[in-house]
Amino acid sequence: QPEPAPTAMTRCDRVLALLAFARALRTPVAPTIASTRRRGGARNGAQRFGRDVARTATIDDATLLSRVAPVVAAPADGCRLERLAVGNTNQLYALATNDAKYLVRVFGENAALAFDRRRENDVFAELSERGLAPPLIGLFEGGRVEGWLDGRPATADECRDDAATEVAAALGRLHAEGPVSPGRPWAITTAETWLVNARARRRNFLDE
């Protein structure tokens, strides 16, 4: 008979969960954690757990243009796409027309995070209406078009002074005026799901 899963989150559970989550997000696993019990064993287990759970969106430019051109009310041959940085799951593009510029977000998949895209789009739309997010231009099959915001990374000096104050004020406004998403918080539900998976793979992480 298998041992019942403990109800409390033990130290071992925390290590397993961190390893699984880090690999699922394609982030480096700290050497001190990866060397738990037998060097390399935990890292290999995390790699097996995270393999194929995160799939970055892939779509050819012609197909993408055919989907986003109607959203911005421009002919496809009058639009120009530039691929930007890749996120954990999303592929980002700059879309330029003759008179405007937009951000195109093509959704990917991440089984470890279990995104609810409909809920995400609803929250983004409300944030946009309140001026707490870029304008929502429209949705298309597999993604979203947002207004373009010009910007640059803040310098170290700016972070110590004006930028930090502005960010704090913006976060305060977000928490005070932001939408209240119905149901249980996504992060809690997702963390519980992935902790169950991590516990189920305890032997693979530490004993192989």
PDB file of C-alpha atoms in Angstrom:
ATOM      1  CA  GLN A   1       0.000   0.000   0.000  1.00  0.00           C
ATOM      2  CA  PRO A   2       1.417   3.434  -0.926  1.00  0.00           C
ATOM      3  CA  GLU A   3       1.961   5.854   1.873  1.00  0.00           C
ATOM      4  CA  PRO A   4      -0.685   8.617   1.997  1.00  0.00           C
ATOM      5  CA  ALA A   5       0.510  12.047   0.916  1.00  0.00           C
ATOM      6  CA  PRO A   6       1.189  14.272   3.907  1.00  0.00           C
ATOM      7  CA  THR A   7      -1.232  17.106   4.434  1.00  0.00           C
ATOM      8  CA  ALA A   8       1.471  19.537   5.510  1.00  0.00           C
ATOM      9  CA  MET A   9       4.086  20.832   3.093  1.00  0.00           C
ATOM     10  CA  THR A  10       7.379  19.369   4.299  1.00  0.00           C
ATOM     11  CA  ARG A  11      10.879  20.634   3.580  1.00  0.00           C
ATOM     12  CA  CYS A  12      11.258  17.886   0.973  1.00  0.00           C
ATOM     13  CA  ASP A  13       7.977  18.973  -0.649  1.00  0.00           C
ATOM     14  CA  ARG A  14       9.244  22.523  -0.931  1.00  0.00           C
ATOM     15  CA  VAL A  15      12.446  21.377  -2.639  1.00  0.00           C
ATOM     16  CA  LEU A  16      10.515  19.161  -5.058  1.00  0.00           C
ATOM     17  CA  ALA A  17       8.001  21.866  -5.852  1.00  0.00           C
ATOM     18  CA  LEU A  18      10.707  24.459  -6.471  1.00  0.00           C
ATOM     19  CA  LEU A  19      12.602  22.111  -8.780  1.00  0.00           C
ATOM     20  CA  ALA A  20       9.511  21.235 -10.769  1.00  0.00           C
ATOM     21  CA  PHE A  21       8.368  24.817 -11.074  1.00  0.00           C
ATOM     22  CA  ALA A  22      11.796  26.154 -12.026  1.00  0.00           C
ATOM     23  CA  ARG A  23      12.207  23.606 -14.782  1.00  0.00           C
ATOM     24  CA  ALA A  24       8.684  24.096 -16.046  1.00  0.00           C
ATOM     25  CA  LEU A  25       9.393  27.803 -16.392  1.00  0.00           C
ATOM     26  CA  ARG A  26      12.721  27.068 -18.111  1.00  0.00           C
ATOM     27  CA  THR A  27      14.674  28.902 -15.451  1.00  0.00           C
ATOM     28  CA  PRO A  28      18.052  27.734 -14.107  1.00  0.00           C
ATOM     29  CA  VAL A  29      17.947  25.551 -11.021  1.00  0.00           C
ATOM     30  CA  ALA A  30      20.283  26.754  -8.290  1.00  0.00           C
ATOM     31  CA  PRO A  31      23.284  24.397  -7.815  1.00  0.00           C
ATOM     32  CA  THR A  32      22.669  24.156  -4.077  1.00  0.00           C
ATOM     33  CA  ILE A  33      19.186  22.800  -4.723  1.00  0.00           C
ATOM     34  CA  ALA A  34      20.202  20.620  -7.663  1.00  0.00           C
ATOM     35  CA  SER A  35      22.783  18.845  -5.482  1.00  0.00           C
ATOM     36  CA  THR A  36      20.166  17.658  -2.952  1.00  0.00           C
ATOM     37  CA  ARG A  37      21.107  14.168  -1.650  1.00  0.00           C
ATOM     38  CA  ARG A  38      22.953  12.979  -4.772  1.00  0.00           C
ATOM     39  CA  ARG A  39      24.495  15.567  -7.072  1.00  0.00           C
ATOM     40  CA  GLY A  40      22.645  15.665 -10.363  1.00  0.00           C
ATOM     41  CA  GLY A  41      19.801  13.376  -9.313  1.00  0.00           C
ATOM     42  CA  ALA A  42      17.347  16.128  -8.425  1.00  0.00           C
ATOM     43  CA  ARG A  43      18.281  18.138 -11.516  1.00  0.00           C
ATOM     44  CA  ASN A  44      17.697  15.128 -13.775  1.00  0.00           C
ATOM     45  CA  GLY A  45      14.351  14.496 -12.129  1.00  0.00           C
ATOM     46  CA  ALA A  46      13.335  18.104 -12.631  1.00  0.00           C
ATOM     47  CA  GLN A  47      14.317  17.903 -16.291  1.00  0.00           C
ATOM     48  CA  ARG A  48      12.149  14.838 -16.787  1.00  0.00           C
ATOM     49  CA  PHE A  49       9.230  16.475 -15.020  1.00  0.00           C
ATOM     50  CA  GLY A  50       9.517  19.714 -16.993  1.00  0.00           C
ATOM     51  CA  ARG A  51      10.152  18.191 -20.408  1.00  0.00           C
ATOM     52  CA  ASP A  52       7.467  19.224 -22.886  1.00  0.00           C
ATOM     53  CA  VAL A  53       5.246  20.935 -20.307  1.00  0.00           C
ATOM     54  CA  ALA A  54       6.119  24.386 -21.677  1.00  0.00           C
ATOM     55  CA  ARG A  55       5.609  24.906 -25.379  1.00  0.00           C
ATOM     56  CA  THR A  56       6.334  28.339 -26.770  1.00  0.00           C
ATOM     57  CA  ALA A  57       3.869  29.484 -29.387  1.00  0.00           C
ATOM     58  CA  THR A  58       4.952  28.842 -32.973  1.00  0.00           C
ATOM     59  CA  ILE A  59       3.185  30.247 -36.018  1.00  0.00           C
ATOM     60  CA  ASP A  60       4.427  31.364 -39.418  1.00  0.00           C
ATOM     61  CA  ASP A  61       4.324  35.067 -40.256  1.00  0.00           C
ATOM     62  CA  ALA A  62       1.864  34.728 -43.150  1.00  0.00           C
ATOM     63  CA  THR A  63      -0.709  32.918 -40.995  1.00  0.00           C
ATOM     64  CA  LEU A  64      -0.252  35.383 -38.171  1.00  0.00           C
ATOM     65  CA  LEU A  65      -0.689  38.373 -40.494  1.00  0.00           C
ATOM     66  CA  SER A  66      -3.897  36.896 -41.866  1.00  0.00           C
ATOM     67  CA  ARG A  67      -5.253  36.744 -38.299  1.00  0.00           C
ATOM     68  CA  VAL A  68      -4.134  40.105 -36.952  1.00  0.00           C
ATOM     69  CA  ALA A  69      -4.699  42.321 -40.018  1.00  0.00           C
ATOM     70  CA  PRO A  70      -8.514  42.311 -39.580  1.00  0.00           C
ATOM     71  CA  VAL A  71      -8.093  43.152 -35.883  1.00  0.00           C
ATOM     72  CA  VAL A  72      -6.220  46.366 -36.696  1.00  0.00           C
ATOM     73  CA  ALA A  73      -8.337  47.052 -39.807  1.00  0.00           C
ATOM     74  CA  ALA A  74      -5.360  47.055 -42.148  1.00  0.00           C
ATOM     75  CA  PRO A  75      -4.521  44.992 -45.244  1.00  0.00           C
ATOM     76  CA  ALA A  76      -2.100  42.157 -44.578  1.00  0.00           C
ATOM     77  CA  ASP A  77       0.305  43.437 -47.231  1.00  0.00           C
ATOM     78  CA  GLY A  78       0.429  46.770 -45.408  1.00  0.00           C
ATOM     79  CA  CYS A  79       1.502  45.222 -42.080  1.00  0.00           C
ATOM     80  CA  ARG A  80       5.039  44.506 -40.940  1.00  0.00           C
ATOM     81  CA  LEU A  81       5.906  42.022 -38.201  1.00  0.00           C
ATOM     82  CA  GLU A  82       9.042  42.008 -36.071  1.00  0.00           C
ATOM     83  CA  ARG A  83       9.600  39.148 -33.666  1.00  0.00           C
ATOM     84  CA  LEU A  84      10.488  40.232 -30.154  1.00  0.00           C
ATOM     85  CA  ALA A  85      11.655  38.360 -27.059  1.00  0.00           C
ATOM     86  CA  VAL A  86      10.178  34.988 -26.240  1.00  0.00           C
ATOM     87  CA  GLY A  87       8.454  34.626 -22.882  1.00  0.00           C
ATOM     88  CA  ASN A  88       7.922  31.420 -20.936  1.00  0.00           C
ATOM     89  CA  THR A  89       5.055  30.499 -23.245  1.00  0.00           C
ATOM     90  CA  ASN A  90       4.074  33.514 -25.332  1.00  0.00           C
ATOM     91  CA  GLN A  91       5.664  34.724 -28.559  1.00  0.00           C
ATOM     92  CA  LEU A  92       5.689  38.513 -28.901  1.00  0.00           C
ATOM     93  CA  TYR A  93       5.740  40.602 -32.073  1.00  0.00           C
ATOM     94  CA  ALA A  94       5.780  44.278 -32.961  1.00  0.00           C
ATOM     95  CA  LEU A  95       3.156  44.945 -35.634  1.00  0.00           C
ATOM     96  CA  ALA A  96       3.515  48.136 -37.665  1.00  0.00           C
ATOM     97  CA  THR A  97       0.986  49.542 -40.119  1.00  0.00           C
ATOM     98  CA  ASN A  98       1.224  52.750 -42.099  1.00  0.00           C
ATOM     99  CA  ASP A  99      -0.007  54.834 -39.184  1.00  0.00           C
ATOM    100  CA  ALA A 100       0.240  52.815 -35.961  1.00  0.00           C
ATOM    101  CA  LYS A 101       2.227  50.242 -34.006  1.00  0.00           C
ATOM    102  CA  TYR A 102       0.925  47.375 -31.882  1.00  0.00           C
ATOM    103  CA  LEU A 103       2.071  44.514 -29.685  1.00  0.00           C
ATOM    104  CA  VAL A 104       0.944  41.063 -30.837  1.00  0.00           C
ATOM    105  CA  ARG A 105       0.875  38.326 -28.223  1.00  0.00           C
ATOM    106  CA  VAL A 106       0.603  34.737 -29.515  1.00  0.00           C
ATOM    107  CA  PHE A 107      -0.346  32.397 -26.707  1.00  0.00           C
ATOM    108  CA  GLY A 108       1.651  29.251 -26.035  1.00  0.00           C
ATOM    109  CA  GLU A 109       0.945  26.453 -23.598  1.00  0.00           C
ATOM    110  CA  ASN A 110       2.402  25.536 -20.240  1.00  0.00           C
ATOM    111  CA  ALA A 111       0.892  22.486 -18.578  1.00  0.00           C
ATOM    112  CA  ALA A 112       2.611  23.395 -15.311  1.00  0.00           C
ATOM    113  CA  LEU A 113       0.831  26.754 -15.150  1.00  0.00           C
ATOM    114  CA  ALA A 114      -2.550  25.804 -16.656  1.00  0.00           C
ATOM    115  CA  PHE A 115      -3.474  29.243 -17.951  1.00  0.00           C
ATOM    116  CA  ASP A 116      -7.131  30.162 -18.324  1.00  0.00           C
ATOM    117  CA  ARG A 117      -6.833  32.416 -21.371  1.00  0.00           C
ATOM    118  CA  ARG A 118     -10.470  33.489 -21.345  1.00  0.00           C
ATOM    119  CA  ARG A 119     -10.164  34.636 -17.761  1.00  0.00           C
ATOM    120  CA  GLU A 120      -6.840  36.329 -18.528  1.00  0.00           C
ATOM    121  CA  ASN A 121      -8.358  38.237 -21.460  1.00  0.00           C
ATOM    122  CA  ASP A 122     -11.331  39.350 -19.358  1.00  0.00           C
ATOM    123  CA  VAL A 123      -9.038  40.683 -16.623  1.00  0.00           C
ATOM    124  CA  PHE A 124      -6.774  42.386 -19.179  1.00  0.00           C
ATOM    125  CA  ALA A 125      -9.785  44.057 -20.824  1.00  0.00           C
ATOM    126  CA  GLU A 126     -10.927  45.481 -17.488  1.00  0.00           C
ATOM    127  CA  LEU A 127      -7.424  46.665 -16.611  1.00  0.00           C
ATOM    128  CA  SER A 128      -7.205  48.314 -20.020  1.00  0.00           C
ATOM    129  CA  GLU A 129     -10.518  50.138 -19.541  1.00  0.00           C
ATOM    130  CA  ARG A 130      -9.262  51.526 -16.236  1.00  0.00           C
ATOM    131  CA  GLY A 131      -5.969  52.697 -17.688  1.00  0.00           C
ATOM    132  CA  LEU A 132      -3.988  50.090 -15.759  1.00  0.00           C
ATOM    133  CA  ALA A 133      -2.833  48.184 -18.849  1.00  0.00           C
ATOM    134  CA  PRO A 134      -2.140  48.974 -22.507  1.00  0.00           C
ATOM    135  CA  PRO A 135      -5.192  49.384 -24.749  1.00  0.00           C
ATOM    136  CA  LEU A 136      -6.814  46.119 -25.794  1.00  0.00           C
ATOM    137  CA  ILE A 137      -7.113  46.364 -29.572  1.00  0.00           C
ATOM    138  CA  GLY A 138      -8.722  42.978 -30.074  1.00  0.00           C
ATOM    139  CA  LEU A 139      -8.482  39.213 -29.904  1.00  0.00           C
ATOM    140  CA  PHE A 140      -7.737  36.681 -32.605  1.00  0.00           C
ATOM    141  CA  GLU A 141      -7.477  32.911 -32.740  1.00  0.00           C
ATOM    142  CA  GLY A 142      -4.617  32.037 -30.401  1.00  0.00           C
ATOM    143  CA  GLY A 143      -3.662  35.504 -29.238  1.00  0.00           C
ATOM    144  CA  ARG A 144      -4.260  39.170 -28.478  1.00  0.00           C
ATOM    145  CA  VAL A 145      -3.357  42.549 -30.004  1.00  0.00           C
ATOM    146  CA  GLU A 146      -2.457  45.321 -27.552  1.00  0.00           C
ATOM    147  CA  GLY A 147      -1.532  48.955 -27.877  1.00  0.00           C
ATOM    148  CA  TRP A 148       2.176  49.643 -28.194  1.00  0.00           C
ATOM    149  CA  LEU A 149       3.973  51.367 -25.333  1.00  0.00           C
ATOM    150  CA  ASP A 150       7.396  52.834 -26.035  1.00  0.00           C
ATOM    151  CA  GLY A 151       9.856  52.328 -23.233  1.00  0.00           C
ATOM    152  CA  ARG A 152      13.323  51.305 -22.110  1.00  0.00           C
ATOM    153  CA  PRO A 153      14.886  49.618 -19.080  1.00  0.00           C
ATOM    154  CA  ALA A 154      15.238  51.897 -16.094  1.00  0.00           C
ATOM    155  CA  THR A 155      18.745  52.771 -15.000  1.00  0.00           C
ATOM    156  CA  ALA A 156      20.077  51.938 -11.535  1.00  0.00           C
ATOM    157  CA  ASP A 157      19.850  55.606 -10.520  1.00  0.00           C
ATOM    158  CA  GLU A 158      16.242  55.835 -11.719  1.00  0.00           C
ATOM    159  CA  CYS A 159      15.348  52.746  -9.730  1.00  0.00           C
ATOM    160  CA  ARG A 160      16.698  54.405  -6.608  1.00  0.00           C
ATOM    161  CA  ASP A 161      14.710  57.588  -7.176  1.00  0.00           C
ATOM    162  CA  ASP A 162      11.792  58.489  -9.445  1.00  0.00           C
ATOM    163  CA  ALA A 163      11.191  55.101 -11.097  1.00  0.00           C
ATOM    164  CA  ALA A 164      10.791  53.271  -7.806  1.00  0.00           C
ATOM    165  CA  THR A 165       8.285  55.849  -6.573  1.00  0.00           C
ATOM    166  CA  GLU A 166       6.278  55.672  -9.793  1.00  0.00           C
ATOM    167  CA  VAL A 167       6.231  51.870  -9.756  1.00  0.00           C
ATOM    168  CA  ALA A 168       5.077  51.838  -6.131  1.00  0.00           C
ATOM    169  CA  ALA A 169       2.282  54.286  -6.943  1.00  0.00           C
ATOM    170  CA  ALA A 170       1.199  52.232  -9.967  1.00  0.00           C
ATOM    171  CA  LEU A 171       1.162  49.007  -7.922  1.00  0.00           C
ATOM    172  CA  GLY A 172      -0.855  50.728  -5.203  1.00  0.00           C
ATOM    173  CA  ARG A 173      -3.413  51.834  -7.758  1.00  0.00           C
ATOM    174  CA  LEU A 174      -3.533  48.356  -9.302  1.00  0.00           C
ATOM    175  CA  HIS A 175      -4.284  46.721  -5.957  1.00  0.00           C
ATOM    176  CA  ALA A 176      -6.797  49.410  -4.991  1.00  0.00           C
ATOM    177  CA  GLU A 177      -8.674  49.671  -8.315  1.00  0.00           C
ATOM    178  CA  GLY A 178      -7.864  46.470 -10.167  1.00  0.00           C
ATOM    179  CA  PRO A 179     -10.560  43.931 -11.041  1.00  0.00           C
ATOM    180  CA  VAL A 180     -11.487  41.189  -8.630  1.00  0.00           C
ATOM    181  CA  SER A 181     -11.301  37.948 -10.581  1.00  0.00           C
ATOM    182  CA  PRO A 182     -14.086  35.529  -9.604  1.00  0.00           C
ATOM    183  CA  GLY A 183     -13.314  32.155  -8.093  1.00  0.00           C
ATOM    184  CA  ARG A 184     -10.180  30.973  -6.339  1.00  0.00           C
ATOM    185  CA  PRO A 185      -6.946  32.796  -7.207  1.00  0.00           C
ATOM    186  CA  TRP A 186      -5.262  31.185 -10.208  1.00  0.00           C
ATOM    187  CA  ALA A 187      -1.853  31.041  -8.521  1.00  0.00           C
ATOM    188  CA  ILE A 188      -3.142  29.031  -5.548  1.00  0.00           C
ATOM    189  CA  THR A 189      -4.996  26.487  -7.690  1.00  0.00           C
ATOM    190  CA  THR A 190      -2.010  26.074 -10.002  1.00  0.00           C
ATOM    191  CA  ALA A 191       0.484  25.698  -7.136  1.00  0.00           C
ATOM    192  CA  GLU A 192      -1.663  22.994  -5.554  1.00  0.00           C
ATOM    193  CA  THR A 193      -1.839  21.105  -8.855  1.00  0.00           C
ATOM    194  CA  TRP A 194       1.876  21.198  -9.365  1.00  0.00           C
ATOM    195  CA  LEU A 195       2.666  20.238  -5.828  1.00  0.00           C
ATOM    196  CA  VAL A 196       0.581  17.077  -6.271  1.00  0.00           C
ATOM    197  CA  ASN A 197       2.612  16.249  -9.389  1.00  0.00           C
ATOM    198  CA  ALA A 198       5.885  16.937  -7.581  1.00  0.00           C
ATOM    199  CA  ARG A 199       4.936  14.660  -4.687  1.00  0.00           C
ATOM    200  CA  ALA A 200       3.961  11.908  -7.132  1.00  0.00           C
ATOM    201  CA  ARG A 201       7.442  12.102  -8.659  1.00  0.00           C
ATOM    202  CA  ARG A 202       9.296  12.112  -5.339  1.00  0.00           C
ATOM    203  CA  ARG A 203      11.087   8.847  -6.108  1.00  0.00           C
ATOM    204  CA  ASN A 204      12.238  10.046  -9.546  1.00  0.00           C
ATOM    205  CA  PHE A 205      13.662  13.256  -8.132  1.00  0.00           C
ATOM    206  CA  LEU A 206      15.659  11.901  -5.239  1.00  0.00           C
ATOM    207  CA  ASP A 207      16.212   8.169  -5.736  1.00  0.00           C
ATOM    208  CA  GLU A 208      17.416   7.895  -9.339  1.00  0.00           C
TER     209      GLU A 208
END
